[in-house]
Short mmCIF file of C-alpha atoms in Angstrom, two decimals:
data_model
loop_
_atom_site.label_atom_id
_atom_site.label_comp_id
_atom_site.label_asym_id
_atom_site.label_seq_id
_atom_site.Cartn_x
_atom_site.Cartn_y
_atom_site.Cartn_z
CA UNK A 204 -5.07 20.83 -20.60
CA UNK A 205 -6.39 20.92 -17.06
CA UNK A 206 -6.91 17.17 -17.06
CA UNK A 207 -6.90 14.60 -14.30
CA UNK A 208 -3.29 13.76 -15.17
CA UNK A 209 -2.33 17.16 -13.72
CA UNK A 210 -2.42 15.82 -10.19
CA UNK A 211 -0.17 18.15 -8.19
CA UNK A 212 -1.97 19.36 -5.09
CA UNK A 213 -5.27 17.48 -5.46
CA UNK A 214 -6.74 16.00 -2.30
CA UNK A 215 -8.62 12.80 -1.68
CA UNK A 216 -6.43 10.01 -2.99
CA UNK A 217 -5.54 8.64 0.42
CA UNK A 218 -2.35 6.91 1.52
CA UNK A 219 0.39 5.79 -0.85
CA UNK A 220 0.36 2.03 -1.17
CA UNK A 221 4.07 1.29 -1.41
CA UNK A 222 5.07 -2.33 -0.87
CA UNK A 223 8.74 -2.73 0.12
CA UNK A 224 9.52 -4.59 -3.09
CA UNK A 225 7.70 -5.28 -6.29
CA UNK A 226 8.51 -6.87 -9.64
CA UNK A 227 9.30 -4.71 -12.69
CA UNK A 228 6.08 -6.00 -14.24
CA UNK A 229 3.28 -7.19 -11.95
CA UNK A 230 1.56 -9.26 -14.63
CA UNK A 231 2.58 -10.65 -17.99
CA UNK A 232 0.20 -8.35 -19.85
CA UNK A 233 2.07 -5.33 -18.45
CA UNK A 234 5.29 -6.60 -19.95
CA UNK A 235 3.52 -7.17 -23.27
CA UNK A 236 1.87 -3.73 -23.15
CA UNK A 237 5.28 -2.16 -22.53
CA UNK A 238 6.71 -4.13 -25.47
CA UNK A 239 3.82 -3.14 -27.78
CA UNK A 240 4.28 0.48 -26.74
CA UNK A 241 7.98 0.29 -27.69
CA UNK A 242 6.97 -1.19 -31.06
CA UNK A 243 4.49 1.64 -31.68
CA UNK A 244 7.05 4.29 -30.69
CA UNK A 245 9.61 2.81 -33.07
CA UNK A 246 7.10 2.44 -35.94
CA UNK A 247 5.38 5.82 -35.70
CA UNK A 248 7.86 8.00 -33.81
CA UNK A 249 5.28 10.32 -32.22
CA UNK A 250 7.79 11.99 -29.89
CA UNK A 251 7.42 12.35 -26.16
CA UNK A 252 5.02 15.28 -26.19
CA UNK A 253 2.44 13.69 -28.49
CA UNK A 254 2.78 10.42 -26.60
CA UNK A 255 2.19 12.07 -23.22
CA UNK A 256 -0.76 14.02 -24.59
CA UNK A 257 -2.36 10.86 -25.95
CA UNK A 258 -2.49 9.66 -22.32
CA UNK A 259 -3.75 13.02 -21.05
CA UNK A 260 -6.67 12.79 -23.50
CA UNK A 261 -7.93 9.54 -21.94
CA UNK A 262 -11.41 9.54 -20.49
CA UNK A 263 -10.78 10.80 -16.94
CA UNK A 264 -12.71 7.97 -15.30
CA UNK A 265 -10.69 5.43 -17.28
CA UNK A 266 -7.44 7.28 -16.44
CA UNK A 267 -8.04 7.28 -12.71
CA UNK A 268 -9.36 3.73 -12.72
CA UNK A 269 -6.49 2.08 -14.55
CA UNK A 270 -2.82 1.39 -13.96
CA UNK A 271 -0.02 3.12 -15.77
CA UNK A 272 0.62 0.26 -18.18
CA UNK A 273 -3.05 0.44 -19.19
CA UNK A 274 -2.49 4.16 -19.86
CA UNK A 275 0.39 3.20 -22.13
CA UNK A 276 -1.74 0.56 -23.85
CA UNK A 277 -4.49 3.14 -24.47
CA UNK A 278 -1.92 5.60 -25.80
CA UNK A 279 -0.51 2.93 -28.10
CA UNK A 280 -3.96 2.21 -29.52
CA UNK A 281 -4.85 5.90 -29.82
CA UNK A 282 -1.69 6.82 -31.71
CA UNK A 283 -2.01 3.79 -34.02
CA UNK A 284 -5.59 4.79 -34.85
CA UNK A 285 -4.61 8.43 -35.38
CA UNK A 286 -1.73 7.37 -37.64
CA UNK A 287 -4.15 5.36 -39.76
CA UNK A 288 -2.52 2.03 -38.90
CA UNK A 289 -5.77 0.62 -37.55
CA UNK A 290 -9.26 1.72 -36.54
CA UNK A 291 -11.14 1.61 -33.30
CA UNK A 292 -13.64 -0.76 -34.94
CA UNK A 293 -10.86 -3.18 -35.85
CA UNK A 294 -9.43 -3.01 -32.33
CA UNK A 295 -12.87 -3.62 -30.81
CA UNK A 296 -13.41 -6.61 -33.08
CA UNK A 297 -10.02 -8.16 -32.36
CA UNK A 298 -10.31 -7.56 -28.61
CA UNK A 299 -13.86 -8.93 -28.50
CA UNK A 300 -15.31 -5.86 -26.78
CA UNK A 301 -14.83 -2.16 -26.28
CA UNK A 302 -11.21 -1.06 -26.71
CA UNK A 303 -11.34 2.48 -25.31
CA UNK A 304 -9.08 5.05 -26.92
CA UNK A 305 -8.43 8.64 -25.98
CA UNK A 306 -10.54 11.63 -26.90
CA UNK A 307 -9.69 13.85 -29.87
CA UNK A 308 -6.85 16.35 -29.68
CA UNK A 309 -8.26 19.82 -28.96
CA UNK A 310 -4.93 21.64 -28.78
CA UNK A 311 -3.11 23.89 -31.18
CA UNK A 312 0.53 24.97 -31.19
CA UNK A 313 1.48 28.41 -29.85
CA UNK A 314 1.77 30.97 -32.64
CA UNK A 315 4.58 33.47 -33.30
CA UNK A 316 7.22 31.40 -31.58
CA UNK A 317 10.67 30.76 -33.01
CA UNK A 318 13.61 28.77 -31.75
CA UNK A 319 15.48 30.50 -28.91
CA UNK A 320 18.39 29.05 -26.99
CA UNK A 321 19.77 32.13 -25.17
CA UNK A 322 18.09 32.32 -21.76
CA UNK A 323 16.22 35.52 -20.97
CA UNK A 324 16.30 34.94 -17.21
CA UNK A 325 19.19 34.42 -14.79
CA UNK A 326 19.49 32.51 -11.55
CA UNK A 327 17.88 34.59 -8.81
CA UNK A 328 15.40 36.35 -11.10
CA UNK A 329 11.86 36.63 -9.83
CA UNK A 330 9.40 35.18 -12.34
CA UNK A 331 5.71 34.51 -12.61
CA UNK A 332 4.25 31.55 -14.45
CA UNK A 333 1.74 32.73 -17.02
CA UNK A 334 -1.82 31.55 -16.39
CA UNK A 335 -3.40 30.51 -19.65
CA UNK A 336 -4.76 26.99 -19.15
CA UNK A 337 -4.50 25.76 -22.75
CA UNK A 338 -6.87 23.04 -24.04
CA UNK A 339 -3.86 21.13 -25.43
CA UNK A 340 -0.58 19.80 -24.08
CA UNK A 341 1.61 21.79 -21.72
CA UNK A 342 4.20 20.98 -19.09
CA UNK A 343 3.21 23.94 -16.93
CA UNK A 344 1.25 22.21 -14.17
CA UNK A 345 -1.99 23.90 -13.12
CA UNK A 346 -0.72 24.31 -9.56
CA UNK A 347 2.04 26.74 -10.62
CA UNK A 348 0.18 28.73 -13.29
CA UNK A 349 -0.07 32.32 -12.05
CA UNK A 350 2.37 31.66 -9.20
CA UNK A 351 5.56 33.54 -8.40
CA UNK A 352 8.92 31.86 -7.98
CA UNK A 353 12.67 32.33 -8.24
CA UNK A 354 14.86 30.96 -11.02
CA UNK A 355 17.03 28.40 -9.25
CA UNK A 356 18.84 26.76 -12.17
CA UNK A 357 19.34 27.25 -15.90
CA UNK A 358 19.05 24.07 -17.97
CA UNK A 359 19.54 23.36 -21.65
CA UNK A 360 17.07 24.63 -24.21
CA UNK A 361 14.68 21.86 -25.26
CA UNK A 362 11.87 21.43 -27.76
CA UNK A 363 8.72 23.12 -26.50
CA UNK A 364 6.24 20.27 -25.87
CA UNK A 365 3.24 22.58 -26.38
CA UNK A 366 4.28 22.95 -30.03
CA UNK A 367 5.61 19.44 -30.62
CA UNK A 368 2.41 17.79 -29.39
CA UNK A 369 0.26 19.66 -31.90
CA UNK A 370 2.20 19.58 -35.17
CA UNK A 371 3.93 22.83 -34.28
CA UNK A 372 7.36 21.43 -35.09
CA UNK A 373 10.51 21.38 -33.00
CA UNK A 374 10.98 24.79 -31.40
CA UNK A 375 13.88 25.08 -28.98
CA UNK A 376 13.16 27.13 -25.89
CA UNK A 377 15.28 27.58 -22.73
CA UNK A 378 14.32 25.60 -19.64
CA UNK A 379 14.72 26.49 -15.97
CA UNK A 380 14.15 25.06 -12.56
CA UNK A 381 11.94 27.55 -10.71
CA UNK A 382 11.60 27.41 -6.94
CA UNK A 383 8.27 28.15 -5.28
CA UNK A 384 7.53 28.37 -1.58
CA UNK A 385 4.72 26.20 -0.26
CA UNK A 386 3.05 29.39 1.01
CA UNK A 387 3.00 30.81 -2.53
CA UNK A 388 1.49 27.60 -3.91
CA UNK A 389 -0.99 26.74 -1.18
CA UNK A 390 -1.55 29.95 0.74
CA UNK A 391 -2.28 29.41 4.42
CA UNK A 392 -2.34 25.68 3.72
CA UNK A 393 1.35 25.70 2.83
CA UNK A 394 4.02 25.03 5.42
CA UNK A 395 7.12 27.02 6.19
CA UNK A 396 10.27 25.11 5.42
CA UNK A 397 8.93 23.54 2.23
CA UNK A 398 9.84 24.55 -1.31
CA UNK A 399 8.86 22.97 -4.61
CA UNK A 400 11.08 23.22 -7.67
CA UNK A 401 9.22 22.89 -10.97
CA UNK A 402 11.09 22.66 -14.27
CA UNK A 403 9.58 25.05 -16.80
CA UNK A 404 10.12 26.28 -20.33
CA UNK A 405 10.81 30.00 -20.77
CA UNK A 406 7.64 30.28 -22.87
CA UNK A 407 5.68 29.69 -19.65
CA UNK A 408 7.37 32.48 -17.72
CA UNK A 409 7.20 36.24 -17.46
CA UNK A 410 9.03 38.77 -15.30
CA UNK A 411 7.48 39.25 -11.92
CA UNK A 412 6.97 42.96 -11.51
CA UNK B 37 -10.94 11.77 -37.21
CA UNK B 38 -14.53 12.14 -36.19
CA UNK B 39 -15.54 12.13 -32.56
CA UNK B 40 -17.10 8.74 -33.23
CA UNK B 41 -13.67 7.23 -33.88
CA UNK B 42 -12.49 8.39 -30.50
CA UNK B 43 -13.13 6.85 -27.16
CA UNK B 44 -16.45 8.27 -26.17
CA UNK B 45 -17.54 5.40 -24.02
CA UNK B 46 -21.18 6.50 -24.08
CA UNK B 47 -21.46 5.54 -27.76
CA UNK B 48 -20.08 2.07 -27.18
CA UNK B 49 -22.44 0.06 -25.06
CA UNK B 50 -20.44 -3.15 -25.53
CA UNK B 51 -18.52 -4.19 -22.43
CA UNK B 52 -14.91 -3.26 -21.94
CA UNK B 53 -12.64 -5.92 -23.41
CA UNK B 54 -10.31 -7.48 -20.81
CA UNK B 55 -6.93 -5.80 -20.77
CA UNK B 56 -5.16 -9.01 -21.85
CA UNK B 57 -7.43 -9.15 -24.93
CA UNK B 58 -6.65 -5.53 -25.73
CA UNK B 59 -2.92 -6.20 -25.52
CA UNK B 60 -3.35 -9.21 -27.83
CA UNK B 61 -5.37 -7.09 -30.29
CA UNK B 62 -2.58 -4.50 -30.48
CA UNK B 63 0.03 -7.23 -30.97
CA UNK B 64 -2.06 -8.69 -33.82
CA UNK B 65 -2.38 -5.31 -35.54
CA UNK B 66 1.31 -4.48 -35.14
CA UNK B 67 2.34 -7.92 -36.42
CA UNK B 68 0.08 -7.67 -39.48
CA UNK B 69 1.65 -4.32 -40.34
CA UNK B 70 5.21 -5.60 -39.94
CA UNK B 71 5.74 -3.32 -36.95
CA UNK B 72 6.36 -6.02 -34.36
CA UNK B 73 9.76 -7.72 -34.09
CA UNK B 74 9.61 -9.77 -30.87
CA UNK B 75 13.36 -10.46 -30.84
CA UNK B 76 14.37 -6.79 -30.85
CA UNK B 77 11.57 -5.82 -28.49
CA UNK B 78 12.29 -8.58 -25.99
CA UNK B 79 15.94 -7.57 -25.82
CA UNK B 80 14.86 -4.00 -24.96
CA UNK B 81 12.46 -5.23 -22.29
CA UNK B 82 15.07 -7.63 -20.88
CA UNK B 83 17.49 -4.72 -20.59
CA UNK B 84 14.96 -2.98 -18.36
CA UNK B 85 14.36 -6.13 -16.36
CA UNK B 86 17.98 -7.11 -15.82
CA UNK B 87 20.37 -4.19 -16.41
CA UNK B 88 18.54 -1.01 -15.49
CA UNK B 89 17.62 -0.70 -11.86
CA UNK B 90 18.43 0.92 -8.55
CA UNK B 91 21.66 -1.05 -8.23
CA UNK B 92 23.13 1.39 -10.77
CA UNK B 93 22.07 4.40 -8.73
CA UNK B 94 23.41 2.73 -5.58
CA UNK B 95 26.84 2.45 -7.22
CA UNK B 96 26.75 6.18 -7.99
CA UNK B 97 25.82 7.02 -4.39
CA UNK B 98 28.44 4.71 -2.88
CA UNK B 99 31.13 6.24 -5.08
CA UNK B 100 30.09 9.73 -3.97
CA UNK B 101 30.32 8.62 -0.33
CA UNK B 102 33.91 7.39 -0.64
CA UNK B 103 35.31 9.90 -3.15
CA UNK B 104 34.84 13.61 -2.40
CA UNK B 105 36.08 14.67 -5.84
CA UNK B 106 33.54 12.37 -7.48
CA UNK B 107 30.85 13.79 -5.21
CA UNK B 108 31.76 17.30 -6.35
CA UNK B 109 31.57 16.26 -10.00
CA UNK B 110 28.27 14.50 -9.36
CA UNK B 111 26.71 17.60 -7.82
CA UNK B 112 28.12 19.86 -10.57
CA UNK B 113 27.49 17.77 -13.71
CA UNK B 114 25.58 14.66 -12.76
CA UNK B 115 25.07 13.37 -16.30
CA UNK B 116 28.84 13.26 -16.92
CA UNK B 117 29.68 11.88 -13.47
CA UNK B 118 27.09 9.10 -13.81
CA UNK B 119 28.45 8.31 -17.28
CA UNK B 120 31.87 7.74 -15.66
CA UNK B 121 30.32 4.63 -14.10
CA UNK B 122 28.87 3.55 -17.43
CA UNK B 123 25.24 4.62 -16.94
CA UNK B 124 23.30 6.81 -19.34
CA UNK B 125 20.72 6.81 -22.10
CA UNK B 126 17.04 7.62 -22.45
CA UNK B 127 15.54 9.35 -19.40
CA UNK B 128 19.06 9.90 -18.11
CA UNK B 129 20.45 12.43 -20.57
CA UNK B 130 19.92 15.43 -18.29
CA UNK B 131 20.60 14.33 -14.73
CA UNK B 132 20.67 16.49 -11.62
CA UNK B 133 21.68 15.02 -8.26
CA UNK B 134 20.43 16.76 -5.12
CA UNK B 135 22.19 16.07 -1.81
CA UNK B 136 20.51 15.54 1.53
CA UNK B 137 22.12 17.13 4.58
CA UNK B 138 21.11 17.05 8.25
CA UNK B 139 19.05 20.20 7.56
CA UNK B 140 17.72 19.54 4.06
CA UNK B 141 15.70 16.63 2.70
CA UNK B 142 15.01 16.23 -1.02
CA UNK B 143 12.00 14.45 -2.54
CA UNK B 144 11.42 13.70 -6.24
CA UNK B 145 8.06 13.43 -8.00
CA UNK B 146 6.54 13.74 -11.47
CA UNK B 147 3.10 15.26 -10.95
CA UNK B 148 2.16 15.24 -14.65
CA UNK B 149 3.13 11.70 -15.65
CA UNK B 150 5.82 9.22 -14.63
CA UNK B 151 9.22 10.77 -15.42
CA UNK B 152 11.97 8.83 -13.68
CA UNK B 153 15.74 8.33 -14.21
CA UNK B 154 15.73 4.99 -16.03
CA UNK B 155 19.51 4.40 -16.32
CA UNK B 156 20.10 4.80 -12.57
CA UNK B 157 16.80 3.61 -11.06
CA UNK B 158 15.14 1.49 -13.79
CA UNK B 159 11.40 1.62 -14.34
CA UNK B 160 9.46 3.30 -11.53
CA UNK B 161 7.48 1.36 -8.93
CA UNK B 162 3.70 1.47 -9.41
CA UNK B 163 3.09 3.82 -6.46
CA UNK B 164 5.37 6.47 -7.99
CA UNK B 165 3.01 6.67 -11.00
CA UNK B 166 -0.25 6.60 -9.06
CA UNK B 167 -2.38 9.62 -8.06
CA UNK B 168 -1.84 9.46 -4.28
CA UNK B 169 1.92 10.04 -4.52
CA UNK B 170 1.81 12.47 -7.43
CA UNK B 171 -0.89 14.66 -5.86
CA UNK B 172 0.44 14.78 -2.32
CA UNK B 173 4.23 15.02 -2.77
CA UNK B 174 3.98 18.71 -3.69
CA UNK B 175 1.09 19.57 -1.38
CA UNK B 176 1.93 17.91 1.93
CA UNK B 177 5.35 16.30 1.65
CA UNK B 178 6.04 16.21 5.38
CA UNK B 179 2.84 14.33 6.16
CA UNK B 180 3.38 12.01 3.19
CA UNK B 181 6.94 11.20 4.26
CA UNK B 182 5.79 10.52 7.83
CA UNK B 183 3.13 8.12 6.54
CA UNK B 184 5.76 6.36 4.47
CA UNK B 185 7.96 5.92 7.54
CA UNK B 186 10.21 8.98 7.36
CA UNK B 187 9.48 11.30 10.25
CA UNK B 188 11.40 14.53 9.73
CA UNK B 189 11.66 17.12 12.46
CA UNK B 190 10.06 20.46 11.67
CA UNK B 191 13.42 22.17 11.35
CA UNK B 192 14.46 19.98 8.42
CA UNK B 193 13.74 21.89 5.21
CA UNK B 194 11.99 19.83 2.53
CA UNK B 195 12.81 20.50 -1.11
CA UNK B 196 10.46 18.83 -3.56
CA UNK B 197 11.58 18.44 -7.19
CA UNK B 198 8.80 18.07 -9.78
CA UNK B 199 10.51 16.68 -12.91
CA UNK B 200 8.23 18.46 -15.36
CA UNK B 201 10.76 19.12 -18.15
CA UNK B 202 13.88 17.26 -19.36
CA UNK B 203 15.88 16.92 -16.13
CA UNK B 204 15.63 13.69 -14.16
CA UNK B 205 16.60 13.75 -10.48
CA UNK B 206 18.44 11.44 -8.14
CA UNK B 207 18.69 12.10 -4.41
CA UNK B 208 22.11 11.64 -2.81
CA UNK B 209 21.30 10.35 0.68
CA UNK B 210 23.57 11.03 3.63
CA UNK B 211 25.97 8.24 4.43
CA UNK B 212 24.54 6.51 7.50
CA UNK B 213 26.43 6.53 10.78
CA UNK B 214 28.31 3.35 11.57
CA UNK B 215 29.35 2.62 7.98
CA UNK B 216 32.93 3.90 8.28
CA UNK B 217 34.38 0.45 8.06
CA UNK B 218 32.48 -0.59 4.93
CA UNK B 219 34.06 -0.87 1.51
CA UNK B 220 32.57 0.85 -1.52
CA UNK B 221 31.07 -2.47 -2.63
CA UNK B 222 29.54 -3.01 0.78
CA UNK B 223 28.16 0.53 0.80
CA UNK B 224 26.31 -0.20 -2.45
CA UNK B 225 24.21 -2.67 -0.46
CA UNK B 226 23.24 0.02 2.04
CA UNK B 227 21.62 2.30 -0.57
CA UNK B 228 17.93 1.82 -1.32
CA UNK B 229 15.76 2.89 -4.24
CA UNK B 230 13.44 4.75 -1.89
CA UNK B 231 16.33 6.78 -0.46
CA UNK B 232 17.31 7.84 -3.99
CA UNK B 233 13.72 8.96 -4.69
CA UNK B 234 13.67 10.70 -1.33
CA UNK B 235 10.80 8.86 0.36
CA UNK B 236 13.22 7.32 2.84
CA UNK B 237 16.38 8.25 4.75
CA UNK B 238 19.07 5.71 5.48
#
């Protein structure tokens, strides 16, 4: 989905606030949220794709206005509600106020796709990322959809997250690192001497002709 | 689930519960369902707090600086080479190490979420997960690096790595001048987390 989580290339967020050192957890609740998230993952086993998508479905204002451990807390609550372990009403009552959870899943798995492990592309091949902007989960960032790049590395086949996140099962699909020039990504706003490698499933790619 | 069950804030005029209260509510629910074993969970969290961190990555880098054959293995099959030093596991099963040179600088980001090599760097710092870094690293890396204290000359090529699939990246910084006399153990102390993400040079 073209959500606010898909941040590559957006403007307006200002400088990076990077203190020289920081604790693993800034506050005790972050540690407890991390722990509760681990407990949820062990109890429900949603898999990485469904977990990531439960964060992507957060209200965008809440997403941008909260820290990453609050994202994880919201994902934990969302997946527990969707698994039938609890309800939003119960969470609201126990928390003594609104416990926001993520919006409903609008995605569906890709059809007509079967497990493939033999890569179709080779290092050096020119490829284009399909532009399809699905309403559900994908790991093809918006900033590379429709863009042309070169296959720079072949990686192992891995389960396609677009299917896994939406009850489409575990479908192996080759993965690649594809190199894009900054000029291709950002037009005249891109600089020479800058490339961006994005790691992409074969399902996202087509030959560039 | 109906839309009402989901977080449409407009239908819920009650004020947002404090985040601490929300964490406590989740703990209560998990405990009531028998899904919350604090002993097991605390040992996992303590592993992150005490055993997984940039010291592990620094040991990998220092070894690569003193042992050319190890460096070759690290750049060819990073997962196996890192495992030689005893590091591996979740978010480190598919490692790629990218080497800086005088002419090439590497920078790692996860624009979509917060992917990060846990076994070698631990949990990511907050800024790595926040919008400013994730949005700008792929759009204007040279300006971002300069703001963060790393001024690269225009003839240094910047390669940005967006870890959007299974691979997790570690940058192999150049060994700084003036460290010829240091032992491998002493070199470990020279390596910083930021240099292994690529937002700093040593």
